[in-house]
Structures are given as structure tokens and as C-alpha cells.
Coordinates of C-alpha atoms (C1' of nucleotides) in Angstrom, one line a residue:
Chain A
X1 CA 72.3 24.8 34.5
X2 CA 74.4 23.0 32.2
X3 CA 73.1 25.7 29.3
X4 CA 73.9 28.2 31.1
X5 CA 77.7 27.0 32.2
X6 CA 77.9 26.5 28.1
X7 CA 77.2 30.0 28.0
X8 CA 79.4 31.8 30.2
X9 CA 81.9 29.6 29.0
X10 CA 82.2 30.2 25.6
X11 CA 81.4 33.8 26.5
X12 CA 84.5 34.2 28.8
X13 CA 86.1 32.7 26.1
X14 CA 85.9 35.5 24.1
X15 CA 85.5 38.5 26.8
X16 CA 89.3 38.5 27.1
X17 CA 91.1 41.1 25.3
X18 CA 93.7 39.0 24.5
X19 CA 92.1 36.5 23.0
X20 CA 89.2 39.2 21.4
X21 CA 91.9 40.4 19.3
X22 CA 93.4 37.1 18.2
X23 CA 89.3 36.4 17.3
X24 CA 89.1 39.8 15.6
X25 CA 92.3 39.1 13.3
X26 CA 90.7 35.5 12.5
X27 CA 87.7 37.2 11.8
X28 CA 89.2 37.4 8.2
X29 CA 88.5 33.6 7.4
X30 CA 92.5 32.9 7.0
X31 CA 94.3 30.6 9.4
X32 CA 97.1 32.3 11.5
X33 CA 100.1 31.4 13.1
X34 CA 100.2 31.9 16.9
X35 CA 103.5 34.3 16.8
X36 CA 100.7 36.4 14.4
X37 CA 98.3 36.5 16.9
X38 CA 100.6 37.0 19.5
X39 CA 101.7 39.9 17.9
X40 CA 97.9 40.8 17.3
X41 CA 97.0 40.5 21.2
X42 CA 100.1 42.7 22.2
X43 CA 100.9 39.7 24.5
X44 CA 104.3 37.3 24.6
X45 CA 104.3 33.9 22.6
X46 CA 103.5 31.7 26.3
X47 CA 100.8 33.6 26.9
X48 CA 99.2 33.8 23.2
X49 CA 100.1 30.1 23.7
X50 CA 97.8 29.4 26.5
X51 CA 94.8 31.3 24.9
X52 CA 94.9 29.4 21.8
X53 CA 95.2 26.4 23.6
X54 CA 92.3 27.3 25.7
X55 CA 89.7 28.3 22.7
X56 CA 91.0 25.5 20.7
X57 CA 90.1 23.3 23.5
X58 CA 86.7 24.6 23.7
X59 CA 86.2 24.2 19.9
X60 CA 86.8 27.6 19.2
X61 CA 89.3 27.6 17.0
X62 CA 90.9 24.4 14.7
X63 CA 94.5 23.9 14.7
X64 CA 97.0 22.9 11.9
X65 CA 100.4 21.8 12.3
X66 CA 102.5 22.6 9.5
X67 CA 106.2 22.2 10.0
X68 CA 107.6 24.2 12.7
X69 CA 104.4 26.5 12.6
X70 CA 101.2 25.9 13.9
X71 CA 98.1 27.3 12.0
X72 CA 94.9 28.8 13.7
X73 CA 91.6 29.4 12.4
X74 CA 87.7 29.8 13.6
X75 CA 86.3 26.0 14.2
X76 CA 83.3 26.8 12.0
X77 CA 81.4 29.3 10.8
X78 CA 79.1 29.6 13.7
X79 CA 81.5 30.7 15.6
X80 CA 82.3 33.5 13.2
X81 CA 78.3 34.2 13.0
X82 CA 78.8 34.3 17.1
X83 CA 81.5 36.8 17.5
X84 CA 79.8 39.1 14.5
X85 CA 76.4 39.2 16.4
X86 CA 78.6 40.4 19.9
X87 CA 80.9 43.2 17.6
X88 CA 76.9 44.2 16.1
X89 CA 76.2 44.7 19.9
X90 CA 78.9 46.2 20.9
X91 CA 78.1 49.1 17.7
X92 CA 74.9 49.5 18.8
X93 CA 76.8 50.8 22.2
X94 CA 76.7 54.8 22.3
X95 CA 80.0 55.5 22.7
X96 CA 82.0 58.8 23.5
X97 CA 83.2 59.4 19.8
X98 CA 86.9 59.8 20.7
X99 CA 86.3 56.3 22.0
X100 CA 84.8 54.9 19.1
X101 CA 87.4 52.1 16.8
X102 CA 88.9 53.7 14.4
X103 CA 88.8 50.9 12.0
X104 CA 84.8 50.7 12.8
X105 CA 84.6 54.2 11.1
X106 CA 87.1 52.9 8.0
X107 CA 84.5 53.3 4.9
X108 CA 86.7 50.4 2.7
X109 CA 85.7 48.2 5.6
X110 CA 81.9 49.2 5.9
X111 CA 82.1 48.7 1.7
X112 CA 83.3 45.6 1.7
X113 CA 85.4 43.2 3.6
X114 CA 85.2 38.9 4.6
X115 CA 82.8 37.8 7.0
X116 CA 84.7 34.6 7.5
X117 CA 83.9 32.8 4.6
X118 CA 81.4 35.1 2.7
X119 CA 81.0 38.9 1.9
X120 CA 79.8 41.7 4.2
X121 CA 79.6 45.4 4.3
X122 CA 77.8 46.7 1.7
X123 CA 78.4 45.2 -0.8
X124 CA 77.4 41.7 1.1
X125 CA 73.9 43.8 2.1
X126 CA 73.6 44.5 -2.2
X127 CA 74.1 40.9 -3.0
X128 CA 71.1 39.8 -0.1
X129 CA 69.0 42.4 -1.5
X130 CA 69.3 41.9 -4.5
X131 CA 68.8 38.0 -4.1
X132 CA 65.4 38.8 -1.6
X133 CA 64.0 41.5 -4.1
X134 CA 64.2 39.7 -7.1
X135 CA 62.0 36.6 -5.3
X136 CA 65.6 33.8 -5.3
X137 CA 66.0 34.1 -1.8
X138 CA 63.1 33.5 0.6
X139 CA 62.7 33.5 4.5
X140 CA 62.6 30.1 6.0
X141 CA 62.3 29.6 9.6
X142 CA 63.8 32.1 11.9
X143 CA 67.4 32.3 10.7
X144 CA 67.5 30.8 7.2
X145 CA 66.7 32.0 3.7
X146 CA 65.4 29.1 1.0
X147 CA 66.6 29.3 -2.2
X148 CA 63.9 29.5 -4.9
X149 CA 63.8 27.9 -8.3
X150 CA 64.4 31.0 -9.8
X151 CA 67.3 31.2 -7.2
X152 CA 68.7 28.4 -8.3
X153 CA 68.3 29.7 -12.3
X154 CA 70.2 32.8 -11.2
X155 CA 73.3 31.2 -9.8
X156 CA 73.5 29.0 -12.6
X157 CA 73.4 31.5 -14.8
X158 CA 76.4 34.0 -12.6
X159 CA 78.1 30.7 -11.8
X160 CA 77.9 30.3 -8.4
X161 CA 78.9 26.6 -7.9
X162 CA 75.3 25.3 -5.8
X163 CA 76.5 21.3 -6.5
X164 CA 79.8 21.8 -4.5
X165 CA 77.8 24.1 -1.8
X166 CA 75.3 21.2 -1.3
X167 CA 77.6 18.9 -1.1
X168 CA 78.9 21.0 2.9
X169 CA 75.8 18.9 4.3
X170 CA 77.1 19.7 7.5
X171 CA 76.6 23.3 7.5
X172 CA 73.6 25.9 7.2
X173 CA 72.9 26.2 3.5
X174 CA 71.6 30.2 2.8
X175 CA 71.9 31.4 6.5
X176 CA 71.5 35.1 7.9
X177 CA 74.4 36.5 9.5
X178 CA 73.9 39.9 11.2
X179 CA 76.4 42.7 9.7
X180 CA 77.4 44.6 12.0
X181 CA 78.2 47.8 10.1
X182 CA 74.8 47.7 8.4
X183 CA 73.0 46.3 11.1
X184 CA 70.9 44.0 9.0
X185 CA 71.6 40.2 7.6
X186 CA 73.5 39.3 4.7
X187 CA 73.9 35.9 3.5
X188 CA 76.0 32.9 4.9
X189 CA 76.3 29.7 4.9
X190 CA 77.6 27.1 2.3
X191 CA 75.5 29.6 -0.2
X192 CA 77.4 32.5 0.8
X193 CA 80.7 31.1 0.8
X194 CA 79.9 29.8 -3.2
X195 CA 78.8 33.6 -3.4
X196 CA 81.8 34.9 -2.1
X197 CA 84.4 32.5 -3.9
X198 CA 82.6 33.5 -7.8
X199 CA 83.5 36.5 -6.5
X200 CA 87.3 36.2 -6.0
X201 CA 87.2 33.8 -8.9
X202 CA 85.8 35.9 -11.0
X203 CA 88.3 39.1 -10.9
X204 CA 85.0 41.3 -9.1
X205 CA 86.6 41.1 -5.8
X206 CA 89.8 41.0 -3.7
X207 CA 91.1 40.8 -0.7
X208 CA 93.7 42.9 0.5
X209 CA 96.3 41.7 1.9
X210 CA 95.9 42.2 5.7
X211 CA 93.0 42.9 7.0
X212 CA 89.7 41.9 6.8
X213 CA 89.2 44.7 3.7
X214 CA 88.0 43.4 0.1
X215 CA 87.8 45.4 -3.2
X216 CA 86.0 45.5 -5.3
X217 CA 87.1 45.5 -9.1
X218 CA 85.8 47.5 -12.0
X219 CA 84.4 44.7 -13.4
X220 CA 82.9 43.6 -10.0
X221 CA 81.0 47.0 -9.9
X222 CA 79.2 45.8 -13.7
X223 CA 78.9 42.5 -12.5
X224 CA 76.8 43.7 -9.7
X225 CA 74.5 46.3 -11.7
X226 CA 74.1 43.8 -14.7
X227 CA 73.6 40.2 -13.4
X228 CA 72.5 41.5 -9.2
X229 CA 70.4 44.8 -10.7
X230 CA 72.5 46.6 -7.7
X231 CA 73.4 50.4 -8.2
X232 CA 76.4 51.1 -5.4
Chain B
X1 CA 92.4 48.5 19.7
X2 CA 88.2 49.7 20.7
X3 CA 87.1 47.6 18.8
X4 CA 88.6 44.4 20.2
X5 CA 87.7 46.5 23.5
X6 CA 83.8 46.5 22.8
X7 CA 83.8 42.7 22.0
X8 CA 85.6 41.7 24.6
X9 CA 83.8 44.1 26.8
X10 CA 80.1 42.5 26.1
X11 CA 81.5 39.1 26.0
X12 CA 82.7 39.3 29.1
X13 CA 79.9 40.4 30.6
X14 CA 78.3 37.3 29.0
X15 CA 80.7 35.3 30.8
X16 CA 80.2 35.4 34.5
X17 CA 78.2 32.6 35.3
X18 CA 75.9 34.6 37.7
X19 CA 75.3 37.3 34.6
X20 CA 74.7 34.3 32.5
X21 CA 72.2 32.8 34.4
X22 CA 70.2 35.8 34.7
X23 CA 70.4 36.2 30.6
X24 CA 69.2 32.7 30.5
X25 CA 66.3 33.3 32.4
X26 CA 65.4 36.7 30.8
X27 CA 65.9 34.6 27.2
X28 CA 62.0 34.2 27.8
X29 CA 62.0 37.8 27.0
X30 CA 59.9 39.0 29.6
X31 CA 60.6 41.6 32.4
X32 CA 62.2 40.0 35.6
X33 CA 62.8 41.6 38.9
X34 CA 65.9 42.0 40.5
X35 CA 64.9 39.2 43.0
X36 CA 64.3 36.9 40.6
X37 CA 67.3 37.5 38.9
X38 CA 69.0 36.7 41.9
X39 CA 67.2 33.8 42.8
X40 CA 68.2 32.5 39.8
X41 CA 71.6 33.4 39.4
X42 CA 72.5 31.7 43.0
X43 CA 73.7 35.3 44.1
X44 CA 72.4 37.3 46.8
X45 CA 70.6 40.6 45.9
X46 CA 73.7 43.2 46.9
X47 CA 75.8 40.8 44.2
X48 CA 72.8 41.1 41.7
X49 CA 72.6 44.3 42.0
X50 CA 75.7 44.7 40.9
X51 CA 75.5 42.8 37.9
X52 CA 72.4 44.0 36.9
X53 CA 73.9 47.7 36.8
X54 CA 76.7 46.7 34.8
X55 CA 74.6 45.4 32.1
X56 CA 72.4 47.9 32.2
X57 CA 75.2 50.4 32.2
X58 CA 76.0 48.4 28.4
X59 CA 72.8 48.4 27.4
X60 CA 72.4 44.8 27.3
X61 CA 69.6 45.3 29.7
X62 CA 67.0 47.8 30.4
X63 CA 65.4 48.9 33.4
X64 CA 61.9 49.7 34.0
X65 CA 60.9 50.8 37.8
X66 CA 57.8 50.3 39.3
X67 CA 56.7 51.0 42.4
X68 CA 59.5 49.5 44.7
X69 CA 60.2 46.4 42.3
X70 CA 62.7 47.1 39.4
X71 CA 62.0 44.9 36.5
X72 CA 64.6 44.0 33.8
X73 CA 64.5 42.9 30.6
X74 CA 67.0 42.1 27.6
X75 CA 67.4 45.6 25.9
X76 CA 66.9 44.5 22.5
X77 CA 66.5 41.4 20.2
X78 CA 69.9 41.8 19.3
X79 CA 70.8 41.1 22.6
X80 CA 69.0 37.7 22.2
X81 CA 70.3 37.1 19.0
X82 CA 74.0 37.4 20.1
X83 CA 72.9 35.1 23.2
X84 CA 71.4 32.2 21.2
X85 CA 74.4 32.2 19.0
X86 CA 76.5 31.7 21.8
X87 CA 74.7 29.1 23.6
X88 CA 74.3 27.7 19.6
X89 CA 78.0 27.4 20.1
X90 CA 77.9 24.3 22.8
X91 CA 74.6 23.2 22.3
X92 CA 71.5 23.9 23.9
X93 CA 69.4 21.8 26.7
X94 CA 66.9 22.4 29.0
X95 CA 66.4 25.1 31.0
X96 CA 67.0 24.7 35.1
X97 CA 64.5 24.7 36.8
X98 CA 63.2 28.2 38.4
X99 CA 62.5 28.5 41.8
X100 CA 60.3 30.9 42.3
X101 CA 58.5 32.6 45.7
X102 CA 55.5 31.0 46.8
X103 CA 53.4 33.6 46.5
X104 CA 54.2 34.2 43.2
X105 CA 52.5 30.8 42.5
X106 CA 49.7 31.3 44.2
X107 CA 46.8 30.8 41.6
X108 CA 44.1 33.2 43.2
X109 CA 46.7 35.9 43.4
X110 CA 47.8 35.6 39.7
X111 CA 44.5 35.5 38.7
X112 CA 43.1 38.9 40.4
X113 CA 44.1 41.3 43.1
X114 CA 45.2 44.8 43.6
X115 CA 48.2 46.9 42.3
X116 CA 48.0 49.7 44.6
X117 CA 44.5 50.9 44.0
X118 CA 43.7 49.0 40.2
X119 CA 43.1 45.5 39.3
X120 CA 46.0 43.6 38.2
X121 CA 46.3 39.8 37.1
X122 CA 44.4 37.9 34.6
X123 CA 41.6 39.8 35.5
X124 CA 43.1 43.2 35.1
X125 CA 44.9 42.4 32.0
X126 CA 41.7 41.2 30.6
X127 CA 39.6 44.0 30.9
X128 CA 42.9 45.9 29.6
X129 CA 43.1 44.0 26.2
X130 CA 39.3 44.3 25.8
X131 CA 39.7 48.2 25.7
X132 CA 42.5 48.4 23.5
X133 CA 41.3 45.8 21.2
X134 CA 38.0 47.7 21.1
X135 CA 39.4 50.5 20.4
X136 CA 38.4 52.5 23.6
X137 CA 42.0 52.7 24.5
X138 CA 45.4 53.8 22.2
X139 CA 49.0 54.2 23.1
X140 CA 50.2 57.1 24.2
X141 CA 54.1 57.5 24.4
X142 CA 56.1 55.4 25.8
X143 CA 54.2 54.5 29.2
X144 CA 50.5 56.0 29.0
X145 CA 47.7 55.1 26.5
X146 CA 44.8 57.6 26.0
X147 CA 41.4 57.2 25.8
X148 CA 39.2 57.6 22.5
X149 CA 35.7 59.3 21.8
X150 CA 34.3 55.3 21.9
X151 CA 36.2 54.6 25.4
X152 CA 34.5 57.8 26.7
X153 CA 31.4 56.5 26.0
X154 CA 32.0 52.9 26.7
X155 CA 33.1 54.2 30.5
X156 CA 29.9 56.2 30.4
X157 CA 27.7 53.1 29.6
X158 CA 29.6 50.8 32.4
X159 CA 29.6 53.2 35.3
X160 CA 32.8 54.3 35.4
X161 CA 33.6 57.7 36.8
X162 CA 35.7 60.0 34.7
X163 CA 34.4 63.2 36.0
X164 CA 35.8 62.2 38.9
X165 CA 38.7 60.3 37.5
X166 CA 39.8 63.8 35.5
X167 CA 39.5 65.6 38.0
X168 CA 42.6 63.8 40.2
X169 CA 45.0 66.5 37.8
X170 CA 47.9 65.3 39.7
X171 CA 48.4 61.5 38.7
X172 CA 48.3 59.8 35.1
X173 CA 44.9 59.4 33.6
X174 CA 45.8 56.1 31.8
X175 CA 48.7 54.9 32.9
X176 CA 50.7 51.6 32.2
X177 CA 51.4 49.1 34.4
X178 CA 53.3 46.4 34.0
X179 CA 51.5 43.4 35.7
X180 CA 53.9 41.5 38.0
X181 CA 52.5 37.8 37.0
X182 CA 51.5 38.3 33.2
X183 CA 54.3 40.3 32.8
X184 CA 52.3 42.6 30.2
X185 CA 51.2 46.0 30.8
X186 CA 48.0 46.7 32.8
X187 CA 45.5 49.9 33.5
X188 CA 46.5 52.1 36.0
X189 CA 46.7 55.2 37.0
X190 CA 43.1 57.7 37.7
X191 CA 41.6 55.5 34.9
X192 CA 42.2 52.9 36.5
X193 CA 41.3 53.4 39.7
X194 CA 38.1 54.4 38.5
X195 CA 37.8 50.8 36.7
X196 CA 38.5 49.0 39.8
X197 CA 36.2 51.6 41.9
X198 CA 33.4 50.5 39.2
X199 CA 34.2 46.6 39.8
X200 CA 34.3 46.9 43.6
X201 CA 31.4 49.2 43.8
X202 CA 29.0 47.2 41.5
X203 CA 29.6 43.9 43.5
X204 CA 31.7 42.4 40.5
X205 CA 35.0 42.1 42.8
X206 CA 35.4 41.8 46.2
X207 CA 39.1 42.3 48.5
X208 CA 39.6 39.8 50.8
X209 CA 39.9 40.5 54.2
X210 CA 43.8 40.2 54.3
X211 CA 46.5 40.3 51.1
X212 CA 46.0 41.5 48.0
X213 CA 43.8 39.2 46.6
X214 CA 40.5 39.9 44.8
X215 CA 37.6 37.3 44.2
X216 CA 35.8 37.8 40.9
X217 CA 31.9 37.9 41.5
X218 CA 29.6 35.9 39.7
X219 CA 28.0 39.1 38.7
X220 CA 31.7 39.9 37.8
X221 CA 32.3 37.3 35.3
X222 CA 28.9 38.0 34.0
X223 CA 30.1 41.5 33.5
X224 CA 33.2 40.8 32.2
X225 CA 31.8 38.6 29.6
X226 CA 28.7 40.6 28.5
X227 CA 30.3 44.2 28.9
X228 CA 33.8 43.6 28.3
X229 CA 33.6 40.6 25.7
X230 CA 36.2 38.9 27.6
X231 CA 36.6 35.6 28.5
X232 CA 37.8 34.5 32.0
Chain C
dT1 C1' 53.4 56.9 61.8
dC2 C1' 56.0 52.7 61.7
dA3 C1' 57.4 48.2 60.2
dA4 C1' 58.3 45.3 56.2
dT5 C1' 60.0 44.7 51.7
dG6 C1' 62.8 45.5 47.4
dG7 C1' 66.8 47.4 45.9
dT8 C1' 71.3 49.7 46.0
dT9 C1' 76.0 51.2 47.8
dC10 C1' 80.2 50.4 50.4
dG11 C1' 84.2 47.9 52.1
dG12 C1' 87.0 44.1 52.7
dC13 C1' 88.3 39.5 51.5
dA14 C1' 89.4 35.4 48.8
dG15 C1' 89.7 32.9 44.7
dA16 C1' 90.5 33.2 39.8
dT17 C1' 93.2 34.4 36.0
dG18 C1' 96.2 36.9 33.0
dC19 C1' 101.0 38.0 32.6
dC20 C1' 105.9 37.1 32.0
dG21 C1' 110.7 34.8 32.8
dA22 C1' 112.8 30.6 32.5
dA23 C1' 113.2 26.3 30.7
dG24 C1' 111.9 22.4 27.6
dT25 C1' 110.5 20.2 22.8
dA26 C1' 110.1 20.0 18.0
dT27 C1' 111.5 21.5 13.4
dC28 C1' 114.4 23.6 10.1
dA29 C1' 118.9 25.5 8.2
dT30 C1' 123.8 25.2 7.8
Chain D
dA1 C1' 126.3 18.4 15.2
dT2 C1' 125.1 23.2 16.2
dG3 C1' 122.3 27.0 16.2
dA4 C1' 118.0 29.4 15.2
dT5 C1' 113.1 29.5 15.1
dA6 C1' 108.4 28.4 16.5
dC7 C1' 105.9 26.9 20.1
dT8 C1' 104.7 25.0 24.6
dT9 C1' 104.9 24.1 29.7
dC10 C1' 105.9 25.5 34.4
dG11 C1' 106.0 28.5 38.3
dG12 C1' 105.4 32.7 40.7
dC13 C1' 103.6 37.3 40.9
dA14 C1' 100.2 40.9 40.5
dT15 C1' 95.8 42.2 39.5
dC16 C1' 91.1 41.7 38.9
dT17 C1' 86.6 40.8 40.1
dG18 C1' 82.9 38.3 42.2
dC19 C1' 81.1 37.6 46.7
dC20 C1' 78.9 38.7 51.0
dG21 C1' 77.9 41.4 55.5
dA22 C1' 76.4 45.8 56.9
dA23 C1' 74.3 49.9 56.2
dC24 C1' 71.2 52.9 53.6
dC25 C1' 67.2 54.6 50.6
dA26 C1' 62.5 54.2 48.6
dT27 C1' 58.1 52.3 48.4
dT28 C1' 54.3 50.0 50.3
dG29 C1' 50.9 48.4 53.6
dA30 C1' 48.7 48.7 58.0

DNA sequence: TCAATGGTTCGGCAGATGCCGAAGTATCAT
DNA sequence: ATGATACTTCGGCATCTGCCGAACCATTGA
């Protein structure tokens, strides 16, 4: 009973339009201000008002005050990891093609773009692969990857900081997030978020400036064939 | 815009707490009639109808028919996965508690009786495994399995009557059935009619005078354990 | 053949909810 | 202070949609 109420709570949450499109826009891992996702729900500032207030209520989203603004952004990441498993359903959908999102077709997003806090797309699916294959990732429970001694070689050596992802006790270490554009996981978690951050750090990626969209750099692309063994 | 459509459009169906009750129960990811999905949902049947056509209709269910019962069950692991990491979202607890029809908890019932003119149950889904883990029997498409050169003789050595099971051209030979209380997919079909003719006609099973119920013979656990290698 | 059962469709009703205009509060700029 | 900006609260309206009664179809069992 009370499962199932948590359920179609948090899933009515999310089954507006309204407040699916302020969810897709914060999708990007940034916080936003509400005028901003007003404007991205094509609704008027009281009524973006009373969907913020709603998710944020429900632990949805966290909220910032910051001067005269007030800043939104996902509560955690598994309520990114949520809403990416419902837009991986909602591909699987056969749709009439004149139907389909535009942006769902946009190659530069299926490359590479932010899932929340870590990378997805393609490139995310070359860095997981790449982990698995070369034996520094392995399966662990349903849901989880384990990182291997050799693992933890690796990211010393590409300088993925693993002491200041260990130290996010709180969340999922090396988790599997579902892509939705490749239809298979990718990493998450504290891991994938130190993944994604030697990314930006290190010149091989950035991210646009709107959108969820990332590039990748010149030296990004040899970073990925000499140190991840990755041909894209 | 579609995009934010299609998430909002799943989630939403995820949000009715009627819909999300009958998700919860079919989380055990077995097949579930439309009555039972009612039952549980608190609806009556016109309302679960309903419901149970619109997520069908988005493929977050599929549909099975079967004699006058139509069973559902979650389309696709995805489907689960998106589910779980909702309800991961507000924590989980215990599932409520199903009511289900009396007769569906009657123990002789569950344990052997007839589906139409085969044997369904424990009994029929035993002497089912035992031919496809012997080999005798092997998929065939999506709803019939097909009998091998070692089944043929296997049904010789029993007693069970192709000739005249073959010559029936007009039904299935080996047809599956998906057994109402195992949930799992049973004999039927001219094969399995024959079976059942074989069990009846040997003394191993007998119909009782009223319902659907079959008693298993001593001679028929003898059989089914010497001829069948099962254990019942 | 006829009754019982499982399931769906249709139509109308009632409650829920999203929307905006108007008004109110807090912060910033001048 | 005064005005502008960002955001929220309130109230009423329109729409949506979930619900059930009634009727209908299909299958089953006798």
C-alpha cells in the first residue's frame, strides 16, 4: 500500500508536462533558476512556482536561495538515474517518425552529453567498455560495478581522483545507469562523477553552454585511444 | 517538445495510483489476469480495463490471451527497471497484502486439474519440464514447441497416441499454455490431449465428479516418477 | 443450446489539477 | 525612498481523467 502510494506519487510527479520539461532541462546536472524553467515548461512564473514547490517538497529537486534568485537542481543522483530509465522507456516506444524528438535524433547528443553528474552517449558507453573489457570494472550485485585493483591502478594512473570519490560515502560508488540513447549502462555514481570531472579538468571534454551536449576535444579523442584503448 | 512528451507520457501512466498498484503486483514479473489486476488495484474490472489498455497501448504491458482470461505482464525488464527506480526514489516496504479468489488457493486445484482437455497445475507443468529437459520437447516460435526424434519415441514407449494425436490437422500439435496457478507455460494443444488421454486412460489420474480438479493415482505418481523422472 | 464467467466499450458524473490574473513579499539598483 | 526584478500565494476557472453502471462480446462448461 504505502509502496505503492510512494510510487504513483513520485510518478505523477514527473508525468506532468510542465514539470517533465523543467526535469529534462535539469537533466544537465546545473542548478536553474525557476524564471529558467519557467521559460523551459512554456508556463507563467506562479505556475512554474507551484511545480517546483511541489517536486522540491517531495525531494525531488534541492533548492538554493541566492539573492533575489532561487536555484533548482535534482535532489540526488537517483533521481537523475530515475528519470533516464523513464526517457530509455519512452525510446524504446515505436513512434510515428514525424513524432519522434528532434533533439532524440541530434547525433552531438547521442555522442556525448551530461548524465547529471557523469558522461553518457557514446562516449560514456566507450569509457564503461573500456573499464569492463580491460578487467577494472566488475559486476557486483544487480546494479553495481566493483572496482578492481587493477581498476584502481588505472585511475591513478589517468588521474581520476578515487580518495575524494570515496570520501561521497553516502552515494553509490561505480553504479550502472541505463543510457537511453544506447540502450545499455554506463557508469555512475561517485566513480563516474570523478570520471566525468578528469574529463572537464583535463581539456578532453566540454560542455556547451546550453544544453545537455558535451564535446569532446582533440586531445580528449587521444586521451581515449591511448589511456581507455577506445577507437570512436 | 516530444521528448518531454514521452517522459511525461510514461510517467504519468506510472502515476495513477490504480495503474500503480497493478505495476506493483506484476513487479513479481509474472503474468496476471485482468481480475487480478483489478482486485488489486481497488478498481472494478470496466476501470481496469481501461487502464490496462492504455498501458498496453505504451507498451509498458503486454498481453497474452488465453482462452477467455487475458493475462498481463510487464513488457520488458526495462519496464521493471524504470519502476524499481522510482519506488527507489521514496523507499521501498512491504508489499500489501493480495487478496486473491478462493479458488485460486485451493491446494488440490493448484496441484492438478484440467485446462480444457490437458493437464495443468503442478502436475502438468511437471510432466512438461520433464520433456523439455529431456530433450523430447524444443521451442518452436513464439507459442508452440515441437517434438524431437527422442520425444517420438519416448510417447511411443509411454502410450501416448500420436497417430491419433496427428491426425487432429486442425488444432496445434504442441501448443503452449500458460498454466493459470504456476504461471509458466504448460502442454497443450493435440499433444497434449493425448498426454492427458494417456494419464486418464492408464488409471494415473482421475476427474472428479464435479470442477476441474484431477486426483493423481498412486499408479500416477509411480509413473510420473519412474517414466517421467519427476518428482511430485 | 443455454447459463455463467471474464473482459471490454460506452456514457455521464464528480473530483482533481493545471492554468493564469491579481496581489503580496523579498531583494537589488538608483 | 522609489522602482524594478524574482518569486510566491491566493482564488477562480476550465479541463482532464478516473470512476462506475449498463450493455455487449467471447469463451467455457454443462
Amino acid at each position: 500500500m504505502t509502496t505503492v502510494n510512494a510510487l504513483s506519487e513520485v510518478a505523477a510527479l514527473m508525468g506532468d508536462p510542465a514539470r517533465a520539461a523543467m526535469l529534462s532541462l535539469l537533466m544537465d546536472g546545473r542548478a536553474h533558476t525557476a524564471s529558467d524553467l519557467a521559460l523551459a515548461a512554456g508556463v507563467t512564473a506562479q505556475t512554474a512556482s507551484g511545480h517546483l514547490g511541489r517536486m522540491a517538497e517531495a525531494d525531488l529537486l534541492a533548492v538554493r536561495a541566492q539573492g533575489r534568485n532561487r536555484f533548482y537542481r535534482l535532489a540526488s543522483p537517483d533521481v537523475a538515474h530515475a528519470i533516464e530509465s523513464l526517457m530509455a522507456l519512452a525510446g524504446t516506444r515505436a513512434q510515428p517518425a514525424s513524432r519522434t524528438a528532434a533533439w532524440r535524433r541530434d547525433p552531438d547528443l547521442r555522442f556525448c552529453r551530461t548524465c547529471y553528474d557523469h558522461l553518457a552517449g557514446q562516449v560514456g558507453i566507450a569509457v564503461t567498455d573500456s573499464l569492463t573489457q580491460h578487467g577494472h570494472l566488475e559486476p557486483k550485485g544487480a546494479r553495481d560495478w566493483k572496482l578492481t585493483p587493477s581498476g584502481e591502478l588505472f585511475c591513478a594512473r589517468v588521474g581520476v581522483d578515487l580518495p575524494g570519490a570515496r570520501q561521497a560515502s553516502t552515494r553509490h560508488f561505480a553504479r550502472q545507469c541505463l543510457d537511453w540513447s544506447e540502450r545499455r549502462p554506463h557508469i555512475s555514481g561517485a566513480l563516474g562523477s570523478a570520471i566525468a570531472d578528469t574529463f572537464f579538468k583535463k581539456g578532453w571534454a566540454e560542455k556547451l553552454r546550453r544544453g545537455r551536449t558535451v564535446r569532446l576535444t582533440d586531445s580528449g579523442r587521444r586521451a581515449l585511444s591511448r589511456d581507455f584503448g577506445a577507437a570512436i
